[in-house]
């Protein structure tokens, strides 16, 4: 396999920044494997020459785990994009370099089925599915990782030999723990995933058309927007309270609102608007949307009109809410700080949010609240490595900037905002009655910093809760030399 080095015209593109422009790497060389054997060879050569390898699939990492100046060999699997039905495993095989959008497209056009996964079509499945992976359809169908049947991984044994291995969820599979670790353990931990096999947990036939959930026949999206200037602290508080109360009441697995997913965009006042956007599936969609908005938006006393549009699942999935992912959105430096909630925001958290979202600072930022639960909450916390299974909201404080001068005020704002949301638990959402840690697909290295996490609860408990010791055993067995690591990677021993 050809090494792409500094003088190759492809180098600057491949070594260049990916989604989050906050980070840049400078690998000695880059490899573009096209098969599992290529990946084994690539890893073997890195190990033999004592160079640090790292894998990239879709390049949407939110921290600098890939774009890291200490990485010497970048193994980019984005040419490995095969998607097909594997009759032997009675499951869909999806190679790690495929994007989420391409997976949606192939599964829909080929078989009319869907894997419930993330929102942005450009994310790579390689770094996504193994982090749990939630999205627009999670309340109805669960997490992508809940459909993981098997995984093919390239890793390195204690003698330094690279090899590939397949692990499935079959009860008698000796590698079952390795499969389990890929249902929420996160990217860059155990080796390089070359292929996933996906199949519904209850599917046991050989018919591809029923191996995954049927794709929605149609999608109804909704959007509501208010001018920030029409809000005062009281109406803001009511909106956040109503969103939390609705989520608490309607996140059970048997809720009739399971097909509805909604995000409250509490943008900083600088951005001008507060918005709700979401979608529902099925013939009841218009009614569910009306009732959802009547419960949340009506009582605040500000007029609103909802813009409802119907589209096919595929059309939506390949370009969801185009205004969110418009050109330029991926040209920012960004920081995202995520938290799971089991109960709605308290009044003091709402007051904190109001203070930060109306603060007189020149930043672009927001607090996003996404509905959660439904089918996600039907799986027990240890059945997969995605431990948070009774939450009602996933919340994120976000900021982004293009001008380097924006870095300090933006980082300062987002870090302090998040910290002040959790004043009684050391600045982080510790697992307790109200909060439940954070999502590894939205990694935040601050959780490992004593400055920003003063809870005494380590970062790995925030992400993995009681599943961490089990993940450590998988790490010790399958990557004993710790070839694959980053700032928040699983450590074989504490
Ligand atoms: C715009 C945007 C929208 C997002 N929306 C969602 C969402 O709706 N739901 C959600 O759950 N998450 C979401 N995410 C987070 C996303 O799932 C993670 O960032 C994910 O890790 C990205 O995978 P990637 O392959 O694109 O990233 P990469 O940057 O390629 O990799 C991310 C991490 O995974 C590792 N990795 C990559 N490929 C492999 C592999 N083949 N084997 C093992 N490890 C690998 C990398 O080494 C790195 O540590 C979003 C992120 C962005 C930027």
Short mmCIF file of C-alpha atoms and ligand atoms in Angstrom, two decimals:
data_model
loop_
_atom_site.label_atom_id
_atom_site.label_comp_id
_atom_site.label_asym_id
_atom_site.label_seq_id
_atom_site.Cartn_x
_atom_site.Cartn_y
_atom_site.Cartn_z
CA UNK A 1 0.00 0.00 0.00
CA UNK A 2 1.28 3.37 -0.99
CA UNK A 3 2.38 5.76 1.75
CA UNK A 4 1.14 9.29 1.26
CA UNK A 5 3.80 11.65 2.50
CA UNK A 6 4.38 15.40 2.56
CA UNK A 7 5.34 15.64 -1.12
CA UNK A 8 2.25 13.86 -2.40
CA UNK A 9 -0.43 16.21 -3.72
CA UNK A 10 -3.01 14.29 -1.65
CA UNK A 11 -1.16 14.85 1.63
CA UNK A 12 -2.42 18.32 2.47
CA UNK A 13 -6.01 17.34 1.82
CA UNK A 14 -5.78 14.13 3.80
CA UNK A 15 -3.73 15.52 6.67
CA UNK A 16 -5.79 18.69 6.68
CA UNK A 17 -8.37 19.55 9.25
CA UNK A 18 -11.65 17.68 9.28
CA UNK A 19 -14.94 18.70 10.86
CA UNK A 20 -13.62 20.42 13.97
CA UNK A 21 -11.07 23.02 12.84
CA UNK A 22 -9.86 23.37 16.44
CA UNK A 23 -7.40 20.52 15.84
CA UNK A 24 -4.66 19.75 13.34
CA UNK A 25 -2.34 16.78 13.02
CA UNK A 26 0.88 16.27 11.09
CA UNK A 27 1.30 12.54 10.42
CA UNK A 28 4.54 11.27 8.88
CA UNK A 29 2.44 9.38 6.40
CA UNK A 30 -1.14 8.47 5.59
CA UNK A 31 -2.50 5.16 4.34
CA UNK A 32 -5.74 4.55 2.50
CA UNK A 33 -6.44 0.83 2.93
CA UNK A 34 -9.05 -0.83 0.75
CA UNK A 35 -9.39 -4.16 2.53
CA UNK A 36 -9.11 -5.70 5.97
CA UNK A 37 -5.75 -7.18 4.95
CA UNK A 38 -4.53 -3.69 4.01
CA UNK A 39 -5.51 -2.49 7.49
CA UNK A 40 -3.66 -5.41 9.13
CA UNK A 41 -0.55 -4.57 7.06
CA UNK A 42 -0.84 -0.88 7.88
CA UNK A 43 -1.08 -1.54 11.60
CA UNK A 44 1.72 -4.12 11.50
CA UNK A 45 4.10 -1.72 9.83
CA UNK A 46 3.31 1.05 12.33
CA UNK A 47 3.90 -1.33 15.23
CA UNK A 48 7.13 -2.70 13.73
CA UNK A 49 8.52 0.78 13.24
CA UNK A 50 7.26 1.93 16.67
CA UNK A 51 5.15 4.69 15.16
CA UNK A 52 1.85 5.73 16.71
CA UNK A 53 -1.13 4.89 14.44
CA UNK A 54 -4.61 6.32 14.58
CA UNK A 55 -7.71 5.52 12.54
CA UNK A 56 -10.07 7.96 10.89
CA UNK A 57 -13.37 7.14 9.20
CA UNK A 58 -15.63 10.16 8.71
CA UNK A 59 -13.46 12.81 10.42
CA UNK A 60 -16.24 14.13 12.67
CA UNK A 61 -14.43 13.71 15.96
CA UNK A 62 -15.34 16.54 18.31
CA UNK A 63 -12.00 16.38 20.17
CA UNK A 64 -8.44 16.08 18.86
CA UNK A 65 -8.21 12.29 19.04
CA UNK A 66 -7.27 11.93 15.37
CA UNK A 67 -5.93 15.37 14.49
CA UNK A 68 -3.20 15.09 17.08
CA UNK A 69 0.39 16.21 16.43
CA UNK A 70 1.73 13.11 18.22
CA UNK A 71 0.08 10.77 15.72
CA UNK A 72 2.65 9.46 13.22
CA UNK A 73 0.57 7.19 11.01
CA UNK A 74 -2.95 8.12 9.93
CA UNK A 75 -4.94 5.14 8.69
CA UNK A 76 -7.89 6.62 6.80
CA UNK A 77 -10.47 3.94 6.00
CA UNK A 78 -12.73 6.20 3.96
CA UNK A 79 -12.21 4.11 0.81
CA UNK A 80 -13.77 1.11 2.56
CA UNK A 81 -17.39 1.86 1.86
CA UNK A 82 -19.03 -1.46 1.00
CA UNK A 83 -22.65 -1.95 2.11
CA UNK A 84 -24.40 -5.27 1.38
CA UNK A 85 -26.57 -7.96 2.83
CA UNK A 86 -24.46 -10.82 4.15
CA UNK A 87 -26.65 -13.91 3.88
CA UNK A 88 -24.28 -16.00 5.96
CA UNK A 89 -24.67 -13.71 8.95
CA UNK A 90 -28.25 -12.75 8.04
CA UNK A 91 -27.18 -9.16 8.65
CA UNK A 92 -26.24 -6.03 6.72
CA UNK A 93 -22.50 -5.54 6.43
CA UNK A 94 -21.40 -1.91 6.46
CA UNK A 95 -17.72 -1.09 6.04
CA UNK A 96 -16.26 1.48 8.40
CA UNK A 97 -15.53 4.15 5.80
CA UNK A 98 -19.15 4.52 4.69
CA UNK A 99 -20.87 7.68 5.81
CA UNK A 100 -24.11 7.61 7.74
CA UNK A 101 -25.84 9.24 4.74
CA UNK A 102 -24.57 6.61 2.32
CA UNK A 103 -25.69 3.88 4.71
CA UNK A 104 -29.18 5.43 4.87
CA UNK A 105 -29.27 5.64 1.08
CA UNK A 106 -28.18 2.08 0.40
CA UNK A 107 -30.38 0.52 3.07
CA UNK A 108 -33.42 2.47 1.89
CA UNK A 109 -33.00 1.97 -1.84
CA UNK A 110 -31.94 -1.65 -1.53
CA UNK A 111 -34.40 -2.94 1.02
CA UNK A 112 -36.58 -0.11 2.39
CA UNK A 113 -35.01 -0.49 5.84
CA UNK A 114 -33.24 1.85 8.24
CA UNK A 115 -30.63 1.78 10.98
CA UNK A 116 -31.50 4.44 13.58
CA UNK A 117 -28.29 6.46 13.69
CA UNK A 118 -26.96 10.02 13.83
CA UNK A 119 -28.27 13.21 12.40
CA UNK A 120 -25.54 14.48 10.11
CA UNK A 121 -25.15 12.44 6.90
CA UNK A 122 -21.41 13.15 6.70
CA UNK A 123 -20.49 11.29 9.91
CA UNK A 124 -18.49 8.11 9.32
CA UNK A 125 -20.04 4.90 10.60
CA UNK A 126 -16.55 3.81 11.73
CA UNK A 127 -16.33 6.23 14.64
CA UNK A 128 -20.07 6.54 15.17
CA UNK A 129 -21.86 3.22 15.75
CA UNK A 130 -19.39 2.01 18.37
CA UNK A 131 -20.15 5.12 20.48
CA UNK A 132 -23.83 4.17 20.87
CA UNK A 133 -25.12 6.59 18.23
CA UNK A 134 -28.42 8.36 18.79
CA UNK A 135 -30.45 10.33 16.26
CA UNK A 136 -33.78 11.41 14.87
CA UNK A 137 -35.33 7.94 15.13
CA UNK A 138 -33.88 6.88 18.48
CA UNK A 139 -37.08 7.29 20.49
CA UNK A 140 -38.87 5.00 18.07
CA UNK A 141 -36.15 2.44 17.37
CA UNK A 142 -33.32 2.90 19.88
CA UNK A 143 -29.59 3.43 19.32
CA UNK A 144 -27.61 2.24 16.30
CA UNK A 145 -25.50 0.14 18.67
CA UNK A 146 -28.63 -1.76 19.75
CA UNK A 147 -28.64 -3.27 16.24
CA UNK A 148 -25.02 -4.29 16.19
CA UNK A 149 -24.80 -7.98 15.44
CA UNK A 150 -21.09 -8.24 14.81
CA UNK A 151 -17.89 -6.35 14.27
CA UNK A 152 -14.64 -7.03 12.42
CA UNK A 153 -11.65 -5.49 14.15
CA UNK A 154 -7.96 -5.22 13.41
CA UNK A 155 -5.87 -5.13 16.53
CA UNK A 156 -2.47 -6.16 17.93
CA UNK A 157 -1.64 -9.01 20.32
CA UNK A 158 0.83 -9.00 23.22
CA UNK A 159 3.66 -10.10 20.90
CA UNK A 160 3.10 -7.13 18.60
CA UNK A 161 1.38 -9.09 15.82
CA UNK A 162 -1.48 -7.36 14.02
CA UNK A 163 -4.48 -9.51 13.16
CA UNK A 164 -8.18 -9.31 12.36
CA UNK A 165 -10.94 -10.84 14.42
CA UNK A 166 -14.73 -11.09 14.19
CA UNK A 167 -16.91 -10.81 17.28
CA UNK A 168 -20.68 -11.28 17.38
CA UNK A 169 -23.44 -11.07 19.92
CA UNK A 170 -24.13 -14.83 19.67
CA UNK A 171 -24.27 -16.24 23.20
CA UNK A 172 -21.69 -18.92 22.38
CA UNK A 173 -19.24 -16.61 20.60
CA UNK A 174 -15.95 -16.69 22.57
CA UNK A 175 -15.35 -13.09 21.41
CA UNK A 176 -18.74 -11.84 22.61
CA UNK A 177 -17.20 -9.38 25.09
CA UNK A 178 -15.39 -7.68 22.21
CA UNK A 179 -18.72 -7.28 20.40
CA UNK A 180 -20.25 -5.88 23.58
CA UNK A 181 -17.46 -3.29 23.94
CA UNK A 182 -18.40 -1.97 20.49
CA UNK A 183 -21.98 -1.24 21.51
CA UNK A 184 -21.01 2.02 23.23
CA UNK A 185 -17.33 1.83 24.21
CA UNK A 186 -16.41 4.58 21.73
CA UNK A 187 -13.87 5.02 18.93
CA UNK A 188 -10.12 4.55 19.01
CA UNK A 189 -10.04 2.11 21.94
CA UNK A 190 -9.57 -1.53 20.96
CA UNK A 191 -8.35 -1.45 17.39
CA UNK A 192 -9.64 -0.51 13.94
CA UNK A 193 -13.16 -1.57 13.03
CA UNK A 194 -13.21 -2.54 9.37
CA UNK A 195 -16.82 -3.72 9.17
CA UNK A 196 -20.01 -3.81 11.17
CA UNK A 197 -22.85 -6.30 10.80
CA UNK A 198 -26.26 -4.90 11.67
CA UNK A 199 -29.46 -6.73 12.43
CA UNK A 200 -32.44 -6.12 14.73
CA UNK A 201 -32.06 -7.82 18.11
CA UNK A 202 -35.24 -9.82 17.54
CA UNK A 203 -34.65 -10.70 13.88
CA UNK A 204 -33.84 -14.35 13.40
CA UNK A 205 -34.88 -15.00 9.81
CA UNK A 206 -32.85 -14.64 6.66
CA UNK A 207 -35.03 -12.08 4.91
CA UNK A 208 -33.06 -8.84 4.45
CA UNK A 209 -36.29 -6.85 4.21
CA UNK A 210 -37.04 -7.62 7.86
CA UNK A 211 -33.48 -7.70 9.22
CA UNK A 212 -33.70 -4.02 10.26
CA UNK A 213 -36.70 -1.75 10.98
CA UNK A 214 -38.73 -0.72 7.99
CA UNK A 215 -37.87 2.86 7.03
CA UNK A 216 -40.61 5.38 7.82
CA UNK A 217 -43.10 5.70 4.96
CA UNK A 218 -42.77 9.45 5.35
CA UNK A 219 -41.43 12.06 7.73
CA UNK A 220 -43.19 15.19 8.95
CA UNK A 221 -40.78 17.85 10.11
CA UNK A 222 -41.78 20.87 12.17
CA UNK A 223 -40.13 24.17 12.96
CA UNK A 224 -41.15 26.94 15.32
CA UNK A 225 -39.10 30.10 15.76
CA UNK A 226 -39.47 33.11 18.01
CA UNK A 227 -37.56 36.35 18.14
CA UNK A 228 -35.36 36.35 21.20
CA UNK A 229 -36.41 39.89 21.90
CA UNK A 230 -39.96 38.71 22.58
CA UNK A 231 -38.76 36.68 25.56
CA UNK A 232 -38.27 37.78 29.12
CA UNK A 233 -36.94 35.57 31.89
CA UNK A 234 -40.44 34.38 32.79
CA UNK A 235 -41.44 33.23 29.31
CA UNK A 236 -37.97 31.71 28.79
CA UNK A 237 -38.35 29.75 32.04
CA UNK A 238 -41.79 28.53 31.08
CA UNK A 239 -40.56 27.32 27.71
CA UNK A 240 -37.71 25.32 29.25
CA UNK A 241 -39.97 23.99 32.01
CA UNK A 242 -42.58 22.89 29.49
CA UNK A 243 -40.02 21.17 27.29
CA UNK A 244 -38.65 19.31 30.34
CA UNK A 245 -42.11 18.38 31.62
CA UNK A 246 -43.15 17.08 28.20
CA UNK A 247 -39.99 15.00 27.97
CA UNK A 248 -40.54 13.57 31.44
CA UNK A 249 -44.13 12.61 30.65
CA UNK A 250 -43.51 11.20 27.19
CA UNK A 251 -40.24 9.31 27.25
CA UNK A 252 -41.47 5.92 28.41
CA UNK A 253 -41.10 3.07 25.99
CA UNK A 254 -44.89 2.79 25.64
CA UNK A 255 -45.49 6.51 25.08
CA UNK A 256 -47.72 7.25 22.08
CA UNK A 257 -45.23 10.07 21.34
CA UNK A 258 -42.34 7.67 20.75
CA UNK A 259 -42.29 8.48 17.00
CA UNK A 260 -41.74 12.15 17.80
CA UNK A 261 -38.26 13.63 18.27
CA UNK A 262 -37.72 17.27 19.06
CA UNK A 263 -34.87 19.68 19.76
CA UNK A 264 -35.18 22.94 21.63
CA UNK A 265 -32.55 25.36 20.32
CA UNK A 266 -31.88 27.83 23.09
CA UNK A 267 -29.53 29.97 21.05
CA UNK A 268 -27.53 32.77 22.57
CA UNK A 269 -29.45 36.03 22.22
CA UNK A 270 -26.76 37.20 19.78
CA UNK A 271 -28.16 34.71 17.27
CA UNK A 272 -31.60 36.33 17.37
CA UNK A 273 -33.93 33.36 17.67
CA UNK A 274 -35.17 30.59 19.91
CA UNK A 275 -36.38 27.57 17.97
CA UNK A 276 -37.93 24.14 18.21
CA UNK A 277 -37.36 21.70 15.40
CA UNK A 278 -38.28 18.09 15.16
CA UNK A 279 -40.00 15.35 13.29
CA UNK A 280 -42.53 12.63 13.62
CA UNK A 281 -43.32 9.55 11.59
CA UNK A 282 -46.52 7.69 10.85
CA UNK A 283 -50.05 8.69 9.96
CA UNK A 284 -50.58 10.35 13.35
CA UNK A 285 -47.61 12.65 12.84
CA UNK A 286 -49.57 15.91 12.35
CA UNK A 287 -51.61 15.28 15.51
CA UNK A 288 -48.56 14.32 17.59
CA UNK A 289 -46.76 17.46 16.44
CA UNK A 290 -49.77 19.68 17.22
CA UNK A 291 -50.12 18.20 20.69
CA UNK A 292 -46.38 18.44 21.35
CA UNK A 293 -46.31 22.12 20.45
CA UNK A 294 -49.58 22.83 22.26
CA UNK A 295 -48.05 21.45 25.46
CA UNK A 296 -44.77 23.31 25.12
CA UNK A 297 -45.30 26.47 23.14
CA UNK A 298 -48.90 27.44 23.80
CA UNK A 299 -48.70 28.00 27.57
CA UNK A 300 -45.87 30.53 27.30
CA UNK A 301 -48.27 33.04 25.83
CA UNK A 302 -46.16 34.04 22.80
CA UNK A 303 -47.77 33.54 19.40
CA UNK A 304 -46.21 30.88 17.21
CA UNK A 305 -46.82 29.22 13.90
CA UNK A 306 -45.38 25.87 13.07
CA UNK A 307 -43.99 25.13 9.68
CA UNK A 308 -44.75 21.48 8.89
CA UNK A 309 -43.32 19.70 5.87
CA UNK A 310 -43.69 16.15 4.70
CA UNK A 311 -40.95 14.32 2.88
CA UNK A 312 -39.70 10.82 2.21
CA UNK A 313 -37.37 9.39 4.82
CA UNK A 314 -34.45 9.33 2.39
CA UNK A 315 -34.88 12.89 1.20
CA UNK A 316 -34.93 14.05 4.80
CA UNK A 317 -32.06 11.83 5.99
CA UNK A 318 -29.69 13.05 3.27
CA UNK A 319 -30.34 16.69 3.99
CA UNK A 320 -32.03 17.05 7.36
CA UNK A 321 -32.96 20.58 8.38
CA UNK A 322 -30.74 22.13 5.67
CA UNK A 323 -30.49 25.37 7.64
CA UNK A 324 -28.60 23.50 10.39
CA UNK A 325 -25.97 22.00 8.14
CA UNK A 326 -25.64 24.77 5.59
CA UNK A 327 -22.35 25.46 3.82
CA UNK A 328 -19.89 26.93 6.28
CA UNK A 329 -21.24 25.16 9.35
CA UNK A 330 -18.39 22.70 8.97
CA UNK A 331 -15.78 25.39 8.76
CA UNK A 332 -15.76 26.23 12.43
CA UNK A 333 -13.78 25.47 15.51
CA UNK A 334 -16.20 23.99 17.97
CA UNK A 335 -16.58 22.85 21.55
CA UNK A 336 -19.46 20.67 22.64
CA UNK A 337 -20.24 19.75 26.23
CA UNK A 338 -22.86 17.08 26.60
CA UNK A 339 -25.03 15.92 29.51
CA UNK A 340 -27.73 13.30 29.98
CA UNK A 341 -30.77 14.25 32.07
CA UNK A 342 -33.15 11.91 33.88
CA UNK A 343 -35.34 14.77 35.13
CA UNK A 344 -36.07 18.25 33.76
CA UNK A 345 -33.93 21.31 34.48
CA UNK A 346 -34.44 22.80 37.95
CA UNK A 347 -35.44 26.45 38.32
CA UNK A 348 -31.90 27.39 39.23
CA UNK A 349 -30.51 25.63 36.14
CA UNK A 350 -33.01 27.54 34.01
CA UNK A 351 -31.86 30.78 35.64
CA UNK A 352 -28.25 29.85 34.86
CA UNK A 353 -29.18 29.14 31.25
CA UNK A 354 -30.93 32.50 30.96
CA UNK A 355 -27.92 34.28 32.41
CA UNK A 356 -25.44 32.71 29.96
CA UNK A 357 -27.71 32.93 26.93
CA UNK A 358 -28.31 36.63 27.48
CA UNK A 359 -24.76 37.48 28.63
CA UNK A 360 -23.21 40.45 26.89
CA UNK A 361 -20.38 38.56 25.17
CA UNK A 362 -19.46 38.35 21.51
CA UNK A 363 -19.86 34.64 20.94
CA UNK A 364 -21.98 32.23 18.96
CA UNK A 365 -23.32 29.50 21.17
CA UNK A 366 -26.38 27.66 22.33
CA UNK A 367 -27.90 25.17 24.69
CA UNK A 368 -29.55 22.35 22.75
CA UNK A 369 -32.05 20.03 24.42
CA UNK A 370 -32.92 16.88 22.51
CA UNK A 371 -35.71 14.54 23.55
CA UNK A 372 -34.41 11.07 24.42
CA UNK A 373 -35.76 7.82 25.87
CA UNK A 374 -38.53 5.80 24.27
CA UNK A 375 -37.09 2.62 22.79
CA UNK A 376 -33.58 3.59 24.01
CA UNK A 377 -34.86 3.04 27.54
CA UNK A 378 -36.02 -0.53 26.95
CA UNK A 379 -32.48 -1.91 27.01
CA UNK A 380 -30.79 -2.66 30.32
CA UNK A 381 -27.69 -0.60 31.20
CA UNK A 382 -25.32 -3.55 30.94
CA UNK A 383 -26.82 -5.29 27.90
CA UNK A 384 -24.74 -2.97 25.74
CA UNK A 385 -21.86 -0.66 26.65
CA UNK A 386 -24.22 2.35 26.32
CA UNK A 387 -25.09 2.61 30.00
CA UNK A 388 -27.55 5.53 30.12
CA UNK A 389 -30.94 3.86 29.73
CA UNK A 390 -33.44 5.91 31.68
CA UNK A 391 -32.82 9.44 30.43
CA UNK A 392 -35.38 11.85 29.03
CA UNK A 393 -33.07 14.46 27.51
CA UNK A 394 -29.65 14.78 25.97
CA UNK A 395 -28.44 18.32 26.46
CA UNK A 396 -25.42 20.08 24.98
CA UNK A 397 -23.79 23.45 25.54
CA UNK A 398 -22.16 24.31 22.22
CA UNK A 399 -20.05 27.06 20.80
CA UNK A 400 -18.25 27.65 17.52
CA UNK A 401 -16.03 30.34 16.03
CA UNK A 402 -14.08 31.04 12.86
CA UNK A 403 -11.97 34.03 13.86
CA UNK A 404 -9.11 32.88 16.13
CA UNK A 405 -9.94 35.81 18.41
CA UNK A 406 -13.20 34.02 19.19
CA UNK A 407 -11.45 31.08 20.81
CA UNK A 408 -10.84 32.44 24.30
CA UNK A 409 -14.25 34.08 24.94
CA UNK A 410 -16.14 31.18 23.37
CA UNK A 411 -14.30 28.49 25.33
CA UNK A 412 -14.61 30.51 28.50
CA UNK A 413 -18.34 30.99 27.99
CA UNK A 414 -19.16 27.37 27.18
CA UNK A 415 -17.03 25.92 29.95
CA UNK A 416 -18.38 28.18 32.65
CA UNK A 417 -21.95 27.81 31.42
CA UNK A 418 -21.71 24.01 31.67
CA UNK A 419 -19.93 24.13 35.01
CA UNK A 420 -22.52 26.46 36.50
CA UNK A 421 -25.35 24.15 35.43
CA UNK A 422 -24.06 21.61 37.93
CA UNK A 423 -22.93 23.63 40.96
CA UNK A 424 -23.80 20.88 43.46
CA UNK A 425 -21.90 18.13 41.67
CA UNK A 426 -18.53 19.67 40.92
CA UNK A 427 -19.47 21.21 37.58
CA UNK A 428 -20.40 17.97 35.80
CA UNK A 429 -23.57 15.86 35.36
CA UNK A 430 -22.70 13.03 37.75
CA UNK A 431 -25.01 10.02 37.77
CA UNK A 432 -27.65 10.99 40.33
CA UNK A 433 -31.43 11.47 40.52
CA UNK A 434 -31.39 14.25 37.92
CA UNK A 435 -28.40 13.71 35.65
CA UNK A 436 -26.63 10.66 34.26
CA UNK A 437 -23.22 11.49 32.91
CA UNK A 438 -22.39 12.15 29.30
CA UNK A 439 -22.23 10.58 25.84
CA UNK A 440 -18.90 9.26 24.51
CA UNK A 441 -19.88 10.16 20.95
CA UNK A 442 -19.74 13.77 22.17
CA UNK A 443 -16.37 13.53 23.96
CA UNK A 444 -15.25 16.41 26.14
CA UNK A 445 -11.70 16.26 27.50
CA UNK A 446 -12.66 18.76 30.20
CA UNK A 447 -14.33 15.89 32.02
CA UNK A 448 -10.85 14.52 32.68
CA UNK A 449 -9.55 17.87 33.95
CA UNK A 450 -9.52 18.59 37.68
CA UNK A 451 -10.21 22.23 36.83
CA UNK A 452 -13.53 21.50 35.12
CA UNK A 453 -14.56 18.29 36.84
CA UNK A 454 -14.46 18.82 40.60
CA UNK A 455 -16.98 16.09 41.37
CA UNK A 456 -14.51 13.41 42.43
CA UNK A 457 -16.26 11.18 39.85
CA UNK A 458 -13.77 10.23 37.13
CA UNK A 459 -14.46 10.96 33.46
CA UNK A 460 -14.85 7.28 32.66
CA UNK A 461 -17.66 6.85 35.18
CA UNK A 462 -19.45 9.82 33.61
CA UNK A 463 -19.31 8.11 30.21
CA UNK A 464 -19.56 4.44 31.09
CA UNK A 465 -20.87 4.21 34.64
CA UNK A 466 -20.70 0.62 35.97
CA UNK A 467 -19.69 -0.72 32.56
CA UNK A 468 -16.18 0.72 32.78
CA UNK A 469 -14.43 -2.21 34.59
CA UNK A 470 -15.83 -4.59 31.98
CA UNK A 471 -14.55 -2.34 29.18
CA UNK A 472 -11.15 -2.31 30.87
CA UNK A 473 -11.02 -6.11 30.74
CA UNK A 474 -11.82 -6.04 27.02
CA UNK A 475 -9.08 -3.45 26.52
CA UNK A 476 -6.54 -5.57 28.46
CA UNK A 477 -7.38 -8.64 26.40
CA UNK A 478 -7.65 -7.15 22.91
CA UNK A 479 -5.19 -4.24 22.93
CA UNK A 480 -2.67 -5.36 25.57
CA UNK A 481 0.08 -3.06 24.24
CA UNK A 482 -2.26 -0.03 24.24
CA UNK A 483 -1.52 0.69 20.59
CA UNK A 484 -4.84 2.53 20.22
CA UNK A 485 -5.25 5.41 22.63
CA UNK A 486 -6.30 9.04 23.01
CA UNK A 487 -7.11 11.52 25.76
CA UNK A 488 -10.32 9.70 26.79
CA UNK A 489 -9.48 6.13 25.80
CA UNK A 490 -10.24 3.15 27.97
CA UNK A 491 -7.26 2.20 30.14
CA UNK A 492 -6.60 -1.45 30.89
CA UNK A 493 -6.02 -0.58 34.53
CA UNK A 494 -7.00 2.53 36.55
C1 LIG B 1 -21.97 17.66 12.78
C2 LIG B 1 -21.97 16.49 13.73
C3 LIG B 1 -23.17 15.86 14.02
C4 LIG B 1 -23.20 14.77 14.89
N1 LIG B 1 -24.39 14.16 15.17
C5 LIG B 1 -24.41 13.08 15.99
C6 LIG B 1 -25.63 12.40 16.27
O1 LIG B 1 -26.70 12.78 15.78
N2 LIG B 1 -25.59 11.31 17.07
C7 LIG B 1 -24.43 10.85 17.63
O2 LIG B 1 -24.45 9.82 18.33
N3 LIG B 1 -23.25 11.49 17.39
C8 LIG B 1 -23.22 12.56 16.60
N4 LIG B 1 -22.03 13.19 16.34
C9 LIG B 1 -20.81 12.66 16.96
C10 LIG B 1 -20.22 11.54 16.09
O3 LIG B 1 -20.99 10.37 16.21
C11 LIG B 1 -18.82 11.24 16.58
O4 LIG B 1 -18.04 12.39 16.44
C12 LIG B 1 -18.18 10.06 15.83
O5 LIG B 1 -17.10 9.59 16.57
C13 LIG B 1 -17.72 10.48 14.45
O6 LIG B 1 -17.25 9.39 13.73
P1 LIG B 1 -16.30 9.65 12.45
O7 LIG B 1 -15.90 8.33 11.93
O8 LIG B 1 -16.99 10.62 11.55
O9 LIG B 1 -15.11 10.45 13.13
P2 LIG B 1 -13.51 10.26 13.12
O10 LIG B 1 -13.01 11.64 13.40
O11 LIG B 1 -13.02 9.57 11.93
O12 LIG B 1 -13.28 9.34 14.39
C14 LIG B 1 -13.79 9.64 15.66
C15 LIG B 1 -13.16 8.72 16.71
O13 LIG B 1 -13.45 7.35 16.42
C16 LIG B 1 -12.26 6.65 16.08
N5 LIG B 1 -12.54 5.84 14.92
C17 LIG B 1 -12.82 6.30 13.66
N6 LIG B 1 -12.95 5.26 12.84
C18 LIG B 1 -12.78 4.15 13.57
C19 LIG B 1 -12.77 2.78 13.25
N7 LIG B 1 -12.95 2.38 12.00
N8 LIG B 1 -12.52 1.88 14.24
C20 LIG B 1 -12.31 2.28 15.52
N9 LIG B 1 -12.28 3.58 15.86
C21 LIG B 1 -12.53 4.51 14.90
C22 LIG B 1 -11.21 7.70 15.81
O14 LIG B 1 -9.90 7.23 16.00
C23 LIG B 1 -11.63 8.79 16.77
O15 LIG B 1 -11.22 8.49 18.08
C24 LIG B 1 -21.98 14.31 15.49
C25 LIG B 1 -20.78 14.95 15.21
C26 LIG B 1 -20.77 16.04 14.34
C27 LIG B 1 -19.46 16.72 14.08
#
